[in-house]
Coordinates of C-alpha atoms in Angstrom, one line a residue:
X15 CA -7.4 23.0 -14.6
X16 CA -6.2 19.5 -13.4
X17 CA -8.4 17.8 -16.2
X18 CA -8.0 14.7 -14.3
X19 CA -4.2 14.3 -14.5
X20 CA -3.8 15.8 -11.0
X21 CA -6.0 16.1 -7.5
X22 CA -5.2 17.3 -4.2
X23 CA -5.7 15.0 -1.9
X24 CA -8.7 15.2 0.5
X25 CA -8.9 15.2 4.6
X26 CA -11.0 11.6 4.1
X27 CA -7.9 10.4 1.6
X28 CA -5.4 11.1 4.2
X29 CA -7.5 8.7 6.6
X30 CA -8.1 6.4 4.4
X31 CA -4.1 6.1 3.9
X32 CA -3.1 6.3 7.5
X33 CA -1.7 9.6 7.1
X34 CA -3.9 12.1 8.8
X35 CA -1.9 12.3 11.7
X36 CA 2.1 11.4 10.3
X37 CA 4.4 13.9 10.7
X38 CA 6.2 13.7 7.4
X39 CA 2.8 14.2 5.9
X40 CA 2.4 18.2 4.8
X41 CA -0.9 20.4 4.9
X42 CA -1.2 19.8 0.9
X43 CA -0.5 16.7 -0.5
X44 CA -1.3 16.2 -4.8
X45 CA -1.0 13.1 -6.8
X46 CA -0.8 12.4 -10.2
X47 CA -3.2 10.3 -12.2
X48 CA -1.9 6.7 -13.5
X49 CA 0.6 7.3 -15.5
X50 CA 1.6 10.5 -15.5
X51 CA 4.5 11.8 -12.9
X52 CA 5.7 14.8 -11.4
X53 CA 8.8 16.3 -13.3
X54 CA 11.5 18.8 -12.7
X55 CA 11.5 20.9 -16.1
X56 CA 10.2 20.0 -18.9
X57 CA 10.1 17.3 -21.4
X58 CA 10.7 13.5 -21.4
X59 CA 15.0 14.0 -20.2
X60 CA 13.2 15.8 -17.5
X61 CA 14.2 14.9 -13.6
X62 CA 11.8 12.4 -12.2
X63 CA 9.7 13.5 -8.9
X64 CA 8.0 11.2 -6.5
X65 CA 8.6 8.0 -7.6
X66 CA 6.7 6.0 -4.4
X67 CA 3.9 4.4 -6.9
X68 CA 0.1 5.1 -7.0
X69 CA -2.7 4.1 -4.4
X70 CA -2.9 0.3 -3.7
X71 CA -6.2 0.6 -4.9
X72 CA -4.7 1.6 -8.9
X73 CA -4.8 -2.2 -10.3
X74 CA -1.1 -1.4 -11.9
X75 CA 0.2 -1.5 -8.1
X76 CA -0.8 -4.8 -7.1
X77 CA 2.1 -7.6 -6.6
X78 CA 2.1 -11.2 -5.8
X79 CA 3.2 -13.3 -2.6
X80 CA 4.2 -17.0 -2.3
X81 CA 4.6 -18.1 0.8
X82 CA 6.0 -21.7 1.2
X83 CA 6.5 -23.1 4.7
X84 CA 4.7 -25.4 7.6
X85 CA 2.6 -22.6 8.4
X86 CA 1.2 -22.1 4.5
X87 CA -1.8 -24.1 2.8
X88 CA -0.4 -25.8 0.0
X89 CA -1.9 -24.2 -3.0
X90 CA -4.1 -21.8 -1.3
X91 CA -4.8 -18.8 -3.6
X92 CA -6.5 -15.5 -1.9
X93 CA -7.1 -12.7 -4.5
X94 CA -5.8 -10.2 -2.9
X95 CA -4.1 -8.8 0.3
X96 CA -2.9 -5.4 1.4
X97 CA 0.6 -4.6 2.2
X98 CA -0.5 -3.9 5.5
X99 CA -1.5 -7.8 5.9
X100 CA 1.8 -9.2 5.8
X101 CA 3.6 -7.9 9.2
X102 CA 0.4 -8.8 11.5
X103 CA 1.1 -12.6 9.7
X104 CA 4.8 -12.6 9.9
X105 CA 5.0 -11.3 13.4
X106 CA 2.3 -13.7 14.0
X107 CA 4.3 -17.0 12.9
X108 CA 7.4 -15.5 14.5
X109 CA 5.8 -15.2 17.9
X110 CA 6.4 -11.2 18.0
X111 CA 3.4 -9.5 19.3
X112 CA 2.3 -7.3 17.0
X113 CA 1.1 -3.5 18.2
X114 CA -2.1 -1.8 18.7
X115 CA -1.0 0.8 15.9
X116 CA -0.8 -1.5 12.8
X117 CA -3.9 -1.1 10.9
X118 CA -4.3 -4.6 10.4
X119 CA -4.8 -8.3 11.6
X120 CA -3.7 -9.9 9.2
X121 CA -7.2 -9.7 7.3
X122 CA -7.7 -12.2 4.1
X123 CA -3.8 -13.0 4.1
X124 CA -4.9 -14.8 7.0
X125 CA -6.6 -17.7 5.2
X126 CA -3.4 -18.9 3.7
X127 CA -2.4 -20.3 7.2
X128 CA -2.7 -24.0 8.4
X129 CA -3.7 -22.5 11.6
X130 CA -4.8 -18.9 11.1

């Protein structure tokens, strides 16, 4: 039915995404497949529905960071970081502790540090 332009999203792909427990998240959840979209209607002219991107793990979604400071390596390239690297690292060089309930230390966005 789908033929791969659409899947619901599993129990383990909510968990994998943080969202198994979020309250805005509802009971069914289905993405498209890179590049399609959800319309309203039909057609090309056709309203635009959830716009928020793809997975971080679709290639098309990665970005790029410089960070230039003290506390950055000069030069230092990582291949990649998650989003959910960069607040543990800011809050970090800030002095703000940073919570129990952010999924992340920091991970490889770490080694761009002077002092990690």
């Amino acid at each position: 039915m789908s033929e791969d332009r659409w899947r619901r999203l599993s129990s383990r792909d909510l968990a994998e995404r943080h969202f198994e427990h979020h309250p805005g998240v509802g009971d069914l959840i289905i993405e498209t497949a890179p590049p399609r979209v959800f319309r309203r209607g039909g057609g090309r002219d056709a309203d635009l529905r959830g716009m928020h991107g793809y997975p971080a793990t679709v290639e098309d979604m990665a970005a790029f960071l410089v960070a230039v400071g003290p506390d950055f390596q000069e030069g230092k390239v990582i291949p990649e970081a998650h989003q959910l690297d960069v607040y543990p690292v800011a809050a970090t060089l800030l002095g703000l502790e940073v919570p129990d309930t952010i999924a992340s230390d920091g991970g490889p966005l770490r080694a761009i540090l002077r002092a990690p």
